[in-house]
JSON list of C-alpha atoms in Angstrom, two decimals:
[
{"chain": "B", "resi": 969, "resn": "MET", "atom": "CA", "xyz": [-132.23, 132.62, 28.31]},
{"chain": "B", "resi": 970, "resn": "ARG", "atom": "CA", "xyz": [-129.56, 135.25, 27.44]},
{"chain": "B", "resi": 971, "resn": "VAL", "atom": "CA", "xyz": [-125.95, 134.05, 27.75]},
{"chain": "B", "resi": 972, "resn": "ILE", "atom": "CA", "xyz": [-122.65, 135.94, 27.41]},
{"chain": "B", "resi": 973, "resn": "ILE", "atom": "CA", "xyz": [-119.60, 133.79, 26.85]},
{"chain": "B", "resi": 974, "resn": "LEU", "atom": "CA", "xyz": [-116.23, 135.37, 27.41]},
{"chain": "B", "resi": 975, "resn": "GLY", "atom": "CA", "xyz": [-113.53, 133.47, 25.54]},
{"chain": "B", "resi": 976, "resn": "ALA", "atom": "CA", "xyz": [-116.06, 131.79, 23.27]},
{"chain": "B", "resi": 977, "resn": "THR", "atom": "CA", "xyz": [-113.52, 130.29, 20.94]},
{"chain": "B", "resi": 978, "resn": "SER", "atom": "CA", "xyz": [-112.09, 127.92, 23.59]},
{"chain": "B", "resi": 979, "resn": "ALA", "atom": "CA", "xyz": [-113.05, 124.30, 23.14]},
{"chain": "B", "resi": 980, "resn": "ILE", "atom": "CA", "xyz": [-114.87, 124.13, 26.50]},
{"chain": "B", "resi": 981, "resn": "ALA", "atom": "CA", "xyz": [-116.71, 127.37, 25.79]},
{"chain": "B", "resi": 982, "resn": "GLU", "atom": "CA", "xyz": [-117.82, 126.12, 22.35]},
{"chain": "B", "resi": 983, "resn": "ALA", "atom": "CA", "xyz": [-119.06, 122.90, 23.78]},
{"chain": "B", "resi": 984, "resn": "THR", "atom": "CA", "xyz": [-120.99, 124.74, 26.44]},
{"chain": "B", "resi": 985, "resn": "ALA", "atom": "CA", "xyz": [-122.47, 127.12, 23.88]},
{"chain": "B", "resi": 986, "resn": "ARG", "atom": "CA", "xyz": [-123.80, 124.16, 21.95]},
{"chain": "B", "resi": 987, "resn": "LEU", "atom": "CA", "xyz": [-125.72, 122.93, 25.01]},
{"chain": "B", "resi": 988, "resn": "TYR", "atom": "CA", "xyz": [-127.31, 126.42, 25.34]},
{"chain": "B", "resi": 989, "resn": "ALA", "atom": "CA", "xyz": [-128.08, 126.46, 21.61]},
{"chain": "B", "resi": 990, "resn": "LYS", "atom": "CA", "xyz": [-130.08, 123.19, 22.00]},
{"chain": "B", "resi": 991, "resn": "GLU", "atom": "CA", "xyz": [-132.19, 125.03, 24.58]},
{"chain": "B", "resi": 992, "resn": "GLY", "atom": "CA", "xyz": [-132.86, 127.86, 22.13]},
{"chain": "B", "resi": 993, "resn": "ALA", "atom": "CA", "xyz": [-130.87, 130.48, 24.07]},
{"chain": "B", "resi": 994, "resn": "ASP", "atom": "CA", "xyz": [-129.77, 133.91, 22.88]},
{"chain": "B", "resi": 995, "resn": "LEU", "atom": "CA", "xyz": [-125.99, 133.89, 22.85]},
{"chain": "B", "resi": 996, "resn": "LEU", "atom": "CA", "xyz": [-123.33, 136.59, 22.70]},
{"chain": "B", "resi": 997, "resn": "LEU", "atom": "CA", "xyz": [-119.88, 135.21, 21.85]},
{"chain": "B", "resi": 998, "resn": "VAL", "atom": "CA", "xyz": [-116.87, 137.36, 22.92]},
{"chain": "B", "resi": 999, "resn": "ALA", "atom": "CA", "xyz": [-113.25, 136.61, 21.85]},
{"chain": "B", "resi": 1000, "resn": "ARG", "atom": "CA", "xyz": [-110.54, 138.21, 19.75]},
{"chain": "B", "resi": 1001, "resn": "ARG", "atom": "CA", "xyz": [-110.61, 135.99, 16.62]},
{"chain": "B", "resi": 1002, "resn": "GLU", "atom": "CA", "xyz": [-113.51, 137.21, 14.46]},
{"chain": "B", "resi": 1003, "resn": "ASP", "atom": "CA", "xyz": [-113.22, 134.44, 11.88]},
{"chain": "B", "resi": 1004, "resn": "ARG", "atom": "CA", "xyz": [-113.64, 131.72, 14.61]},
{"chain": "B", "resi": 1005, "resn": "LEU", "atom": "CA", "xyz": [-116.39, 133.63, 16.23]},
{"chain": "B", "resi": 1006, "resn": "LEU", "atom": "CA", "xyz": [-118.39, 133.84, 13.00]},
{"chain": "B", "resi": 1007, "resn": "ALA", "atom": "CA", "xyz": [-117.89, 130.20, 12.33]},
{"chain": "B", "resi": 1008, "resn": "ILE", "atom": "CA", "xyz": [-119.02, 129.20, 15.79]},
{"chain": "B", "resi": 1009, "resn": "ARG", "atom": "CA", "xyz": [-122.01, 131.55, 15.52]},
{"chain": "B", "resi": 1010, "resn": "ASP", "atom": "CA", "xyz": [-123.23, 129.97, 12.29]},
{"chain": "B", "resi": 1011, "resn": "ASP", "atom": "CA", "xyz": [-122.90, 126.48, 13.83]},
{"chain": "B", "resi": 1012, "resn": "LEU", "atom": "CA", "xyz": [-124.87, 127.47, 16.91]},
{"chain": "B", "resi": 1013, "resn": "LEU", "atom": "CA", "xyz": [-127.73, 128.92, 14.86]},
{"chain": "B", "resi": 1014, "resn": "ILE", "atom": "CA", "xyz": [-127.94, 125.64, 13.03]},
{"chain": "B", "resi": 1015, "resn": "ARG", "atom": "CA", "xyz": [-128.04, 123.84, 16.38]},
{"chain": "B", "resi": 1016, "resn": "GLY", "atom": "CA", "xyz": [-131.06, 125.80, 17.56]},
{"chain": "B", "resi": 1017, "resn": "ALA", "atom": "CA", "xyz": [-129.82, 129.01, 19.12]},
{"chain": "B", "resi": 1018, "resn": "ALA", "atom": "CA", "xyz": [-132.58, 131.67, 18.94]},
{"chain": "B", "resi": 1019, "resn": "LYS", "atom": "CA", "xyz": [-129.94, 134.25, 18.45]},
{"chain": "B", "resi": 1020, "resn": "ALA", "atom": "CA", "xyz": [-126.13, 134.23, 18.29]},
{"chain": "B", "resi": 1021, "resn": "GLU", "atom": "CA", "xyz": [-124.11, 137.43, 18.04]},
{"chain": "B", "resi": 1022, "resn": "VAL", "atom": "CA", "xyz": [-120.43, 138.18, 18.25]},
{"chain": "B", "resi": 1023, "resn": "ALA", "atom": "CA", "xyz": [-118.31, 140.86, 19.87]},
{"chain": "B", "resi": 1024, "resn": "VAL", "atom": "CA", "xyz": [-114.60, 141.02, 18.96]},
{"chain": "B", "resi": 1025, "resn": "ARG", "atom": "CA", "xyz": [-112.59, 141.86, 22.05]},
{"chain": "B", "resi": 1026, "resn": "ASP", "atom": "CA", "xyz": [-109.12, 141.00, 23.29]},
{"chain": "B", "resi": 1027, "resn": "LEU", "atom": "CA", "xyz": [-110.18, 140.00, 26.83]},
{"chain": "B", "resi": 1028, "resn": "ALA", "atom": "CA", "xyz": [-106.58, 140.34, 28.08]},
{"chain": "B", "resi": 1029, "resn": "ASP", "atom": "CA", "xyz": [-106.67, 144.10, 27.47]},
{"chain": "B", "resi": 1030, "resn": "PRO", "atom": "CA", "xyz": [-107.40, 145.73, 30.84]},
{"chain": "B", "resi": 1031, "resn": "HIS", "atom": "CA", "xyz": [-108.77, 148.96, 29.45]},
{"chain": "B", "resi": 1032, "resn": "GLY", "atom": "CA", "xyz": [-112.47, 149.67, 29.49]},
{"chain": "B", "resi": 1033, "resn": "ILE", "atom": "CA", "xyz": [-113.56, 146.34, 30.92]},
{"chain": "B", "resi": 1034, "resn": "GLU", "atom": "CA", "xyz": [-116.60, 147.55, 32.86]},
{"chain": "B", "resi": 1035, "resn": "ALA", "atom": "CA", "xyz": [-117.84, 149.77, 30.02]},
{"chain": "B", "resi": 1036, "resn": "ASP", "atom": "CA", "xyz": [-117.39, 146.99, 27.50]},
{"chain": "B", "resi": 1037, "resn": "PHE", "atom": "CA", "xyz": [-119.21, 144.43, 29.68]},
{"chain": "B", "resi": 1038, "resn": "ALA", "atom": "CA", "xyz": [-122.14, 146.88, 29.92]},
{"chain": "B", "resi": 1039, "resn": "ARG", "atom": "CA", "xyz": [-122.05, 147.15, 26.22]},
{"chain": "B", "resi": 1040, "resn": "PHE", "atom": "CA", "xyz": [-122.23, 143.36, 25.86]},
{"chain": "B", "resi": 1041, "resn": "VAL", "atom": "CA", "xyz": [-125.27, 143.23, 28.15]},
{"chain": "B", "resi": 1042, "resn": "ALA", "atom": "CA", "xyz": [-126.97, 145.92, 26.04]},
{"chain": "B", "resi": 1043, "resn": "GLN", "atom": "CA", "xyz": [-126.05, 144.19, 22.80]},
{"chain": "B", "resi": 1044, "resn": "ILE", "atom": "CA", "xyz": [-127.90, 140.96, 23.78]},
{"chain": "B", "resi": 1045, "resn": "GLY", "atom": "CA", "xyz": [-130.70, 142.82, 25.53]},
{"chain": "B", "resi": 1046, "resn": "GLY", "atom": "CA", "xyz": [-129.89, 141.66, 29.10]},
{"chain": "B", "resi": 1047, "resn": "VAL", "atom": "CA", "xyz": [-128.18, 138.71, 30.65]},
{"chain": "B", "resi": 1048, "resn": "ASP", "atom": "CA", "xyz": [-129.11, 135.56, 32.63]},
{"chain": "B", "resi": 1049, "resn": "HIS", "atom": "CA", "xyz": [-125.92, 133.52, 32.53]},
{"chain": "B", "resi": 1050, "resn": "ILE", "atom": "CA", "xyz": [-122.24, 134.52, 32.05]},
{"chain": "B", "resi": 1051, "resn": "ILE", "atom": "CA", "xyz": [-119.50, 132.01, 31.26]},
{"chain": "B", "resi": 1052, "resn": "LEU", "atom": "CA", "xyz": [-115.85, 133.02, 31.57]},
{"chain": "B", "resi": 1053, "resn": "ALA", "atom": "CA", "xyz": [-113.76, 130.47, 29.73]},
{"chain": "B", "resi": 1054, "resn": "TYR", "atom": "CA", "xyz": [-110.51, 131.92, 28.50]},
{"chain": "B", "resi": 1055, "resn": "GLY", "atom": "CA", "xyz": [-106.85, 131.63, 29.53]},
{"chain": "B", "resi": 1056, "resn": "ILE", "atom": "CA", "xyz": [-103.41, 130.39, 28.48]},
{"chain": "B", "resi": 1057, "resn": "LEU", "atom": "CA", "xyz": [-101.32, 127.54, 29.76]},
{"chain": "B", "resi": 1058, "resn": "GLY", "atom": "CA", "xyz": [-97.90, 129.07, 29.08]},
{"chain": "B", "resi": 1059, "resn": "ASP", "atom": "CA", "xyz": [-94.58, 127.26, 29.27]},
{"chain": "B", "resi": 1060, "resn": "GLN", "atom": "CA", "xyz": [-93.51, 126.75, 32.87]},
{"chain": "B", "resi": 1061, "resn": "GLY", "atom": "CA", "xyz": [-89.77, 126.18, 32.20]},
{"chain": "B", "resi": 1062, "resn": "PRO", "atom": "CA", "xyz": [-89.10, 129.42, 30.33]},
{"chain": "B", "resi": 1063, "resn": "ALA", "atom": "CA", "xyz": [-91.44, 131.32, 32.54]},
{"chain": "B", "resi": 1064, "resn": "GLU", "atom": "CA", "xyz": [-89.49, 130.45, 35.60]},
{"chain": "B", "resi": 1065, "resn": "ARG", "atom": "CA", "xyz": [-86.41, 132.17, 34.09]},
{"chain": "B", "resi": 1066, "resn": "ASP", "atom": "CA", "xyz": [-88.17, 135.01, 32.24]},
{"chain": "B", "resi": 1067, "resn": "PRO", "atom": "CA", "xyz": [-90.23, 137.37, 34.36]},
{"chain": "B", "resi": 1068, "resn": "ALA", "atom": "CA", "xyz": [-92.01, 138.69, 31.20]},
{"chain": "B", "resi": 1069, "resn": "GLN", "atom": "CA", "xyz": [-93.33, 135.23, 30.40]},
{"chain": "B", "resi": 1070, "resn": "ALA", "atom": "CA", "xyz": [-94.40, 134.67, 33.95]},
{"chain": "B", "resi": 1071, "resn": "GLU", "atom": "CA", "xyz": [-96.12, 138.06, 34.04]},
{"chain": "B", "resi": 1072, "resn": "GLU", "atom": "CA", "xyz": [-98.03, 137.16, 30.85]},
{"chain": "B", "resi": 1073, "resn": "ILE", "atom": "CA", "xyz": [-99.35, 133.93, 32.37]},
{"chain": "B", "resi": 1074, "resn": "LEU", "atom": "CA", "xyz": [-100.40, 135.73, 35.53]},
{"chain": "B", "resi": 1075, "resn": "ARG", "atom": "CA", "xyz": [-101.81, 138.80, 33.72]},
{"chain": "B", "resi": 1076, "resn": "ILE", "atom": "CA", "xyz": [-104.07, 136.80, 31.43]},
{"chain": "B", "resi": 1077, "resn": "ASN", "atom": "CA", "xyz": [-105.11, 134.02, 33.75]},
{"chain": "B", "resi": 1078, "resn": "PHE", "atom": "CA", "xyz": [-105.64, 136.07, 36.85]},
{"chain": "B", "resi": 1079, "resn": "ASN", "atom": "CA", "xyz": [-105.45, 139.86, 36.34]},
{"chain": "B", "resi": 1080, "resn": "SER", "atom": "CA", "xyz": [-107.71, 140.19, 33.34]},
{"chain": "B", "resi": 1081, "resn": "ALA", "atom": "CA", "xyz": [-109.99, 137.24, 34.32]},
{"chain": "B", "resi": 1082, "resn": "ALA", "atom": "CA", "xyz": [-110.44, 138.76, 37.77]},
{"chain": "B", "resi": 1083, "resn": "ALA", "atom": "CA", "xyz": [-111.36, 142.15, 36.21]},
{"chain": "B", "resi": 1084, "resn": "TRP", "atom": "CA", "xyz": [-114.01, 140.54, 34.03]},
{"chain": "B", "resi": 1085, "resn": "THR", "atom": "CA", "xyz": [-115.23, 138.42, 36.85]},
{"chain": "B", "resi": 1086, "resn": "LEU", "atom": "CA", "xyz": [-115.75, 141.52, 38.95]},
{"chain": "B", "resi": 1087, "resn": "ALA", "atom": "CA", "xyz": [-117.46, 143.40, 36.13]},
{"chain": "B", "resi": 1088, "resn": "ALA", "atom": "CA", "xyz": [-119.84, 140.50, 35.52]},
{"chain": "B", "resi": 1089, "resn": "ALA", "atom": "CA", "xyz": [-120.59, 140.07, 39.18]},
{"chain": "B", "resi": 1090, "resn": "GLY", "atom": "CA", "xyz": [-121.37, 143.78, 39.49]},
{"chain": "B", "resi": 1091, "resn": "ALA", "atom": "CA", "xyz": [-123.78, 143.51, 36.59]},
{"chain": "B", "resi": 1092, "resn": "LEU", "atom": "CA", "xyz": [-125.57, 140.52, 38.24]},
{"chain": "B", "resi": 1093, "resn": "GLU", "atom": "CA", "xyz": [-125.66, 142.44, 41.54]},
{"chain": "B", "resi": 1094, "resn": "LYS", "atom": "CA", "xyz": [-127.50, 145.28, 39.90]},
{"chain": "B", "resi": 1095, "resn": "LEU", "atom": "CA", "xyz": [-130.01, 142.85, 38.32]},
{"chain": "B", "resi": 1096, "resn": "GLY", "atom": "CA", "xyz": [-130.40, 140.89, 41.60]},
{"chain": "B", "resi": 1097, "resn": "ARG", "atom": "CA", "xyz": [-130.28, 137.63, 39.80]},
{"chain": "B", "resi": 1098, "resn": "GLY", "atom": "CA", "xyz": [-128.30, 135.50, 37.33]},
{"chain": "B", "resi": 1099, "resn": "SER", "atom": "CA", "xyz": [-125.37, 133.22, 37.24]},
{"chain": "B", "resi": 1100, "resn": "LEU", "atom": "CA", "xyz": [-121.63, 133.64, 36.59]},
{"chain": "B", "resi": 1101, "resn": "VAL", "atom": "CA", "xyz": [-119.58, 130.48, 35.97]},
{"chain": "B", "resi": 1102, "resn": "VAL", "atom": "CA", "xyz": [-115.81, 130.90, 35.82]},
{"chain": "B", "resi": 1103, "resn": "ILE", "atom": "CA", "xyz": [-113.67, 128.06, 34.52]},
{"chain": "B", "resi": 1104, "resn": "GLY", "atom": "CA", "xyz": [-110.64, 127.56, 36.76]},
{"chain": "B", "resi": 1105, "resn": "SER", "atom": "CA", "xyz": [-108.46, 124.46, 37.03]},
{"chain": "B", "resi": 1106, "resn": "VAL", "atom": "CA", "xyz": [-107.41, 121.70, 39.46]},
{"chain": "B", "resi": 1107, "resn": "ALA", "atom": "CA", "xyz": [-103.89, 123.16, 38.96]},
{"chain": "B", "resi": 1108, "resn": "GLY", "atom": "CA", "xyz": [-104.77, 125.81, 41.49]},
{"chain": "B", "resi": 1109, "resn": "ASP", "atom": "CA", "xyz": [-105.51, 123.30, 44.33]},
{"chain": "B", "resi": 1110, "resn": "ARG", "atom": "CA", "xyz": [-101.81, 122.71, 45.27]},
{"chain": "B", "resi": 1111, "resn": "GLY", "atom": "CA", "xyz": [-98.61, 124.07, 43.88]},
{"chain": "B", "resi": 1112, "resn": "ARG", "atom": "CA", "xyz": [-96.72, 121.55, 41.78]},
{"chain": "B", "resi": 1113, "resn": "ARG", "atom": "CA", "xyz": [-93.39, 121.85, 40.06]},
{"chain": "B", "resi": 1114, "resn": "ALA", "atom": "CA", "xyz": [-94.86, 121.19, 36.62]},
{"chain": "B", "resi": 1115, "resn": "ASN", "atom": "CA", "xyz": [-97.13, 124.26, 36.51]},
{"chain": "B", "resi": 1116, "resn": "PHE", "atom": "CA", "xyz": [-97.04, 126.39, 39.62]},
{"chain": "B", "resi": 1117, "resn": "ILE", "atom": "CA", "xyz": [-97.15, 129.77, 37.79]},
{"chain": "B", "resi": 1118, "resn": "TYR", "atom": "CA", "xyz": [-100.32, 128.82, 35.97]},
{"chain": "B", "resi": 1119, "resn": "GLY", "atom": "CA", "xyz": [-101.58, 127.14, 39.11]},
{"chain": "B", "resi": 1120, "resn": "ALA", "atom": "CA", "xyz": [-100.97, 130.24, 41.16]},
{"chain": "B", "resi": 1121, "resn": "ALA", "atom": "CA", "xyz": [-103.19, 132.33, 38.75]},
{"chain": "B", "resi": 1122, "resn": "LYS", "atom": "CA", "xyz": [-105.91, 129.77, 38.91]},
{"chain": "B", "resi": 1123, "resn": "ALA", "atom": "CA", "xyz": [-105.79, 129.56, 42.66]},
{"chain": "B", "resi": 1124, "resn": "GLY", "atom": "CA", "xyz": [-106.12, 133.30, 42.95]},
{"chain": "B", "resi": 1125, "resn": "LEU", "atom": "CA", "xyz": [-109.03, 133.28, 40.53]},
{"chain": "B", "resi": 1126, "resn": "ALA", "atom": "CA", "xyz": [-110.82, 130.49, 42.46]},
{"chain": "B", "resi": 1127, "resn": "THR", "atom": "CA", "xyz": [-110.41, 132.38, 45.71]},
{"chain": "B", "resi": 1128, "resn": "LEU", "atom": "CA", "xyz": [-111.99, 135.47, 44.15]},
{"chain": "B", "resi": 1129, "resn": "VAL", "atom": "CA", "xyz": [-114.86, 133.49, 42.88]},
{"chain": "B", "resi": 1130, "resn": "GLU", "atom": "CA", "xyz": [-115.44, 131.82, 46.20]},
{"chain": "B", "resi": 1131, "resn": "GLY", "atom": "CA", "xyz": [-115.37, 135.25, 47.86]},
{"chain": "B", "resi": 1132, "resn": "LEU", "atom": "CA", "xyz": [-117.95, 136.51, 45.53]},
{"chain": "B", "resi": 1133, "resn": "ALA", "atom": "CA", "xyz": [-120.14, 133.47, 46.10]},
{"chain": "B", "resi": 1134, "resn": "HIS", "atom": "CA", "xyz": [-119.89, 134.10, 49.83]},
{"chain": "B", "resi": 1135, "resn": "ARG", "atom": "CA", "xyz": [-120.79, 137.77, 49.37]},
{"chain": "B", "resi": 1136, "resn": "PHE", "atom": "CA", "xyz": [-123.88, 136.86, 47.39]},
{"chain": "B", "resi": 1137, "resn": "ALA", "atom": "CA", "xyz": [-124.99, 134.07, 49.65]},
{"chain": "B", "resi": 1138, "resn": "GLY", "atom": "CA", "xyz": [-128.69, 134.29, 50.24]},
{"chain": "B", "resi": 1139, "resn": "GLN", "atom": "CA", "xyz": [-129.17, 136.89, 47.53]},
{"chain": "B", "resi": 1140, "resn": "GLY", "atom": "CA", "xyz": [-130.24, 136.43, 43.92]},
{"chain": "B", "resi": 1141, "resn": "PRO", "atom": "CA", "xyz": [-126.98, 136.18, 41.97]},
{"chain": "B", "resi": 1142, "resn": "ARG", "atom": "CA", "xyz": [-124.86, 133.08, 42.13]},
{"chain": "B", "resi": 1143, "resn": "VAL", "atom": "CA", "xyz": [-121.15, 132.62, 41.26]},
{"chain": "B", "resi": 1144, "resn": "VAL", "atom": "CA", "xyz": [-119.43, 129.30, 40.72]},
{"chain": "B", "resi": 1145, "resn": "VAL", "atom": "CA", "xyz": [-115.91, 128.23, 39.77]},
{"chain": "B", "resi": 1146, "resn": "VAL", "atom": "CA", "xyz": [-115.62, 124.97, 37.77]},
{"chain": "B", "resi": 1147, "resn": "LYS", "atom": "CA", "xyz": [-112.29, 123.24, 38.06]},
{"chain": "B", "resi": 1148, "resn": "PRO", "atom": "CA", "xyz": [-111.59, 120.82, 35.16]},
{"chain": "B", "resi": 1149, "resn": "GLY", "atom": "CA", "xyz": [-108.91, 118.17, 35.34]},
{"chain": "B", "resi": 1150, "resn": "PRO", "atom": "CA", "xyz": [-106.67, 117.56, 32.27]},
{"chain": "B", "resi": 1151, "resn": "THR", "atom": "CA", "xyz": [-108.88, 118.14, 29.20]},
{"chain": "B", "resi": 1152, "resn": "ILE", "atom": "CA", "xyz": [-108.34, 117.29, 25.53]},
{"chain": "B", "resi": 1153, "resn": "THR", "atom": "CA", "xyz": [-108.21, 120.81, 23.98]},
{"chain": "B", "resi": 1154, "resn": "PRO", "atom": "CA", "xyz": [-105.77, 122.63, 21.71]},
{"chain": "B", "resi": 1155, "resn": "MET", "atom": "CA", "xyz": [-104.19, 124.02, 24.85]},
{"chain": "B", "resi": 1156, "resn": "THR", "atom": "CA", "xyz": [-102.95, 120.53, 25.85]},
{"chain": "B", "resi": 1157, "resn": "GLU", "atom": "CA", "xyz": [-102.09, 119.18, 22.34]},
{"chain": "B", "resi": 1158, "resn": "SER", "atom": "CA", "xyz": [-98.37, 118.93, 23.29]},
{"chain": "B", "resi": 1159, "resn": "PHE", "atom": "CA", "xyz": [-99.15, 116.50, 26.16]},
{"chain": "B", "resi": 1160, "resn": "ASN", "atom": "CA", "xyz": [-99.52, 112.77, 26.14]},
{"chain": "B", "resi": 1161, "resn": "ARG", "atom": "CA", "xyz": [-103.23, 112.66, 26.37]},
{"chain": "B", "resi": 1162, "resn": "LYS", "atom": "CA", "xyz": [-103.74, 108.99, 27.04]},
{"chain": "B", "resi": 1163, "resn": "GLY", "atom": "CA", "xyz": [-105.40, 107.60, 30.10]},
{"chain": "B", "resi": 1164, "resn": "ALA", "atom": "CA", "xyz": [-108.68, 107.53, 31.90]},
{"chain": "B", "resi": 1165, "resn": "LEU", "atom": "CA", "xyz": [-108.18, 110.85, 33.63]},
{"chain": "B", "resi": 1166, "resn": "TRP", "atom": "CA", "xyz": [-108.33, 112.96, 30.49]},
{"chain": "B", "resi": 1167, "resn": "ALA", "atom": "CA", "xyz": [-111.73, 114.52, 29.89]},
{"chain": "B", "resi": 1168, "resn": "THR", "atom": "CA", "xyz": [-113.39, 115.81, 26.71]},
{"chain": "B", "resi": 1169, "resn": "PRO", "atom": "CA", "xyz": [-114.62, 119.34, 26.34]},
{"chain": "B", "resi": 1170, "resn": "GLU", "atom": "CA", "xyz": [-118.17, 118.00, 26.26]},
{"chain": "B", "resi": 1171, "resn": "GLN", "atom": "CA", "xyz": [-117.74, 116.36, 29.61]},
{"chain": "B", "resi": 1172, "resn": "VAL", "atom": "CA", "xyz": [-116.51, 119.62, 31.18]},
{"chain": "B", "resi": 1173, "resn": "ALA", "atom": "CA", "xyz": [-119.29, 121.62, 29.39]},
{"chain": "B", "resi": 1174, "resn": "ALA", "atom": "CA", "xyz": [-121.92, 119.45, 30.98]},
{"chain": "B", "resi": 1175, "resn": "VAL", "atom": "CA", "xyz": [-120.65, 120.48, 34.46]},
{"chain": "B", "resi": 1176, "resn": "VAL", "atom": "CA", "xyz": [-120.36, 124.13, 33.42]},
{"chain": "B", "resi": 1177, "resn": "ARG", "atom": "CA", "xyz": [-123.95, 124.11, 32.17]},
{"chain": "B", "resi": 1178, "resn": "ARG", "atom": "CA", "xyz": [-125.23, 122.49, 35.35]},
{"chain": "B", "resi": 1179, "resn": "ALA", "atom": "CA", "xyz": [-123.22, 124.91, 37.48]},
{"chain": "B", "resi": 1180, "resn": "ALA", "atom": "CA", "xyz": [-125.13, 127.85, 36.04]},
{"chain": "B", "resi": 1181, "resn": "ASP", "atom": "CA", "xyz": [-128.31, 126.36, 37.52]},
{"chain": "B", "resi": 1182, "resn": "ARG", "atom": "CA", "xyz": [-127.26, 124.63, 40.74]},
{"chain": "B", "resi": 1183, "resn": "GLY", "atom": "CA", "xyz": [-124.35, 123.47, 42.90]},
{"chain": "B", "resi": 1184, "resn": "GLY", "atom": "CA", "xyz": [-121.24, 125.27, 43.84]},
{"chain": "B", "resi": 1185, "resn": "PRO", "atom": "CA", "xyz": [-119.51, 127.45, 44.81]},
{"chain": "B", "resi": 1186, "resn": "VAL", "atom": "CA", "xyz": [-116.81, 124.97, 43.61]},
{"chain": "B", "resi": 1187, "resn": "LEU", "atom": "CA", "xyz": [-117.47, 122.13, 41.18]},
{"chain": "B", "resi": 1188, "resn": "TYR", "atom": "CA", "xyz": [-114.94, 119.75, 39.69]},
{"chain": "B", "resi": 1189, "resn": "ALA", "atom": "CA", "xyz": [-115.09, 118.45, 36.09]},
{"chain": "B", "resi": 1190, "resn": "PRO", "atom": "CA", "xyz": [-115.40, 115.53, 35.90]},
{"chain": "B", "resi": 1191, "resn": "TRP", "atom": "CA", "xyz": [-116.68, 114.93, 39.49]},
{"chain": "B", "resi": 1192, "resn": "HIS", "atom": "CA", "xyz": [-113.94, 112.42, 40.48]},
{"chain": "B", "resi": 1193, "resn": "TRP", "atom": "CA", "xyz": [-111.37, 115.23, 40.48]},
{"chain": "B", "resi": 1194, "resn": "ARG", "atom": "CA", "xyz": [-112.88, 116.50, 43.75]},
{"chain": "B", "resi": 1195, "resn": "PHE", "atom": "CA", "xyz": [-111.64, 113.34, 45.46]},
{"chain": "B", "resi": 1196, "resn": "ILE", "atom": "CA", "xyz": [-108.38, 113.13, 43.61]},
{"chain": "B", "resi": 1197, "resn": "MET", "atom": "CA", "xyz": [-107.50, 116.70, 44.61]},
{"chain": "B", "resi": 1198, "resn": "LEU", "atom": "CA", "xyz": [-108.67, 116.10, 48.15]},
{"chain": "B", "resi": 1199, "resn": "ILE", "atom": "CA", "xyz": [-105.99, 113.39, 48.44]},
{"chain": "B", "resi": 1200, "resn": "ILE", "atom": "CA", "xyz": [-103.31, 115.51, 46.69]},
{"chain": "B", "resi": 1201, "resn": "ARG", "atom": "CA", "xyz": [-103.95, 118.50, 48.92]},
{"chain": "B", "resi": 1202, "resn": "HIS", "atom": "CA", "xyz": [-103.59, 116.42, 52.05]},
{"chain": "B", "resi": 1203, "resn": "LEU", "atom": "CA", "xyz": [-100.56, 114.36, 51.09]},
{"chain": "B", "resi": 1204, "resn": "PRO", "atom": "CA", "xyz": [-97.68, 114.88, 53.55]},
{"chain": "B", "resi": 1205, "resn": "THR", "atom": "CA", "xyz": [-94.95, 117.09, 52.11]},
{"chain": "B", "resi": 1206, "resn": "PHE", "atom": "CA", "xyz": [-92.34, 114.32, 52.32]},
{"chain": "B", "resi": 1207, "resn": "ILE", "atom": "CA", "xyz": [-94.46, 112.06, 50.12]},
{"chain": "B", "resi": 1208, "resn": "PHE", "atom": "CA", "xyz": [-95.64, 114.84, 47.77]},
{"chain": "B", "resi": 1209, "resn": "ASN", "atom": "CA", "xyz": [-92.05, 115.93, 47.14]},
{"chain": "B", "resi": 1210, "resn": "ARG", "atom": "CA", "xyz": [-91.19, 112.49, 45.75]},
{"chain": "B", "resi": 1211, "resn": "MET", "atom": "CA", "xyz": [-93.91, 112.66, 43.15]},
{"chain": "B", "resi": 1212, "resn": "ASN", "atom": "CA", "xyz": [-93.30, 113.86, 39.69]},
{"chain": "B", "resi": 1213, "resn": "ILE", "atom": "CA", "xyz": [-96.59, 115.54, 39.07]}
]
């Protein structure tokens, strides 16, 4: 099993990589912080990974994405699974008033992620097999005042992934978007993270790992968010507008 993880220093990506390491997979970890990549690599080797290599890359940089992805595939000697797990939450309030901040949220969470998704899907199409799992968010299921810029980016990314899954239907490659609910990661450390609805990175990672083998094209993490978001999406507007969510 050869696995490329884009955004490998995120908490969910690291938890997912540990699951693959237990299976003895070959891993290529891609992110922009070399020190964190090396620390994660060493940990994964201890946990059983047959191979763990790193590639330092600012994934938000749009230049040379297709060529760099081909280089990643060559570095690890092929690819079976690809996990895309990076993004930023941003600050909704300032971003509403500052187009530059809004553009950064959209550029990183949609534009660059979409470009990597298309490059990865193209590689799988050439191989005629393999899986691509993209980590989205329940925030993209309905626009809410608290995070609609971030949510808009995640909604667009989910639509892209669903379209690719439809395109590959009945063929070898498979593409899945995993939509976590609120998760206890460094991205959410400024939130009040109490309550039963908060998930751990390990809980989400279990869904991501399963998604690479079966299910989809849309999976929620944990599973109960499918039903929560089904309700939220279908709330009448006059009720939804009274909710502070």
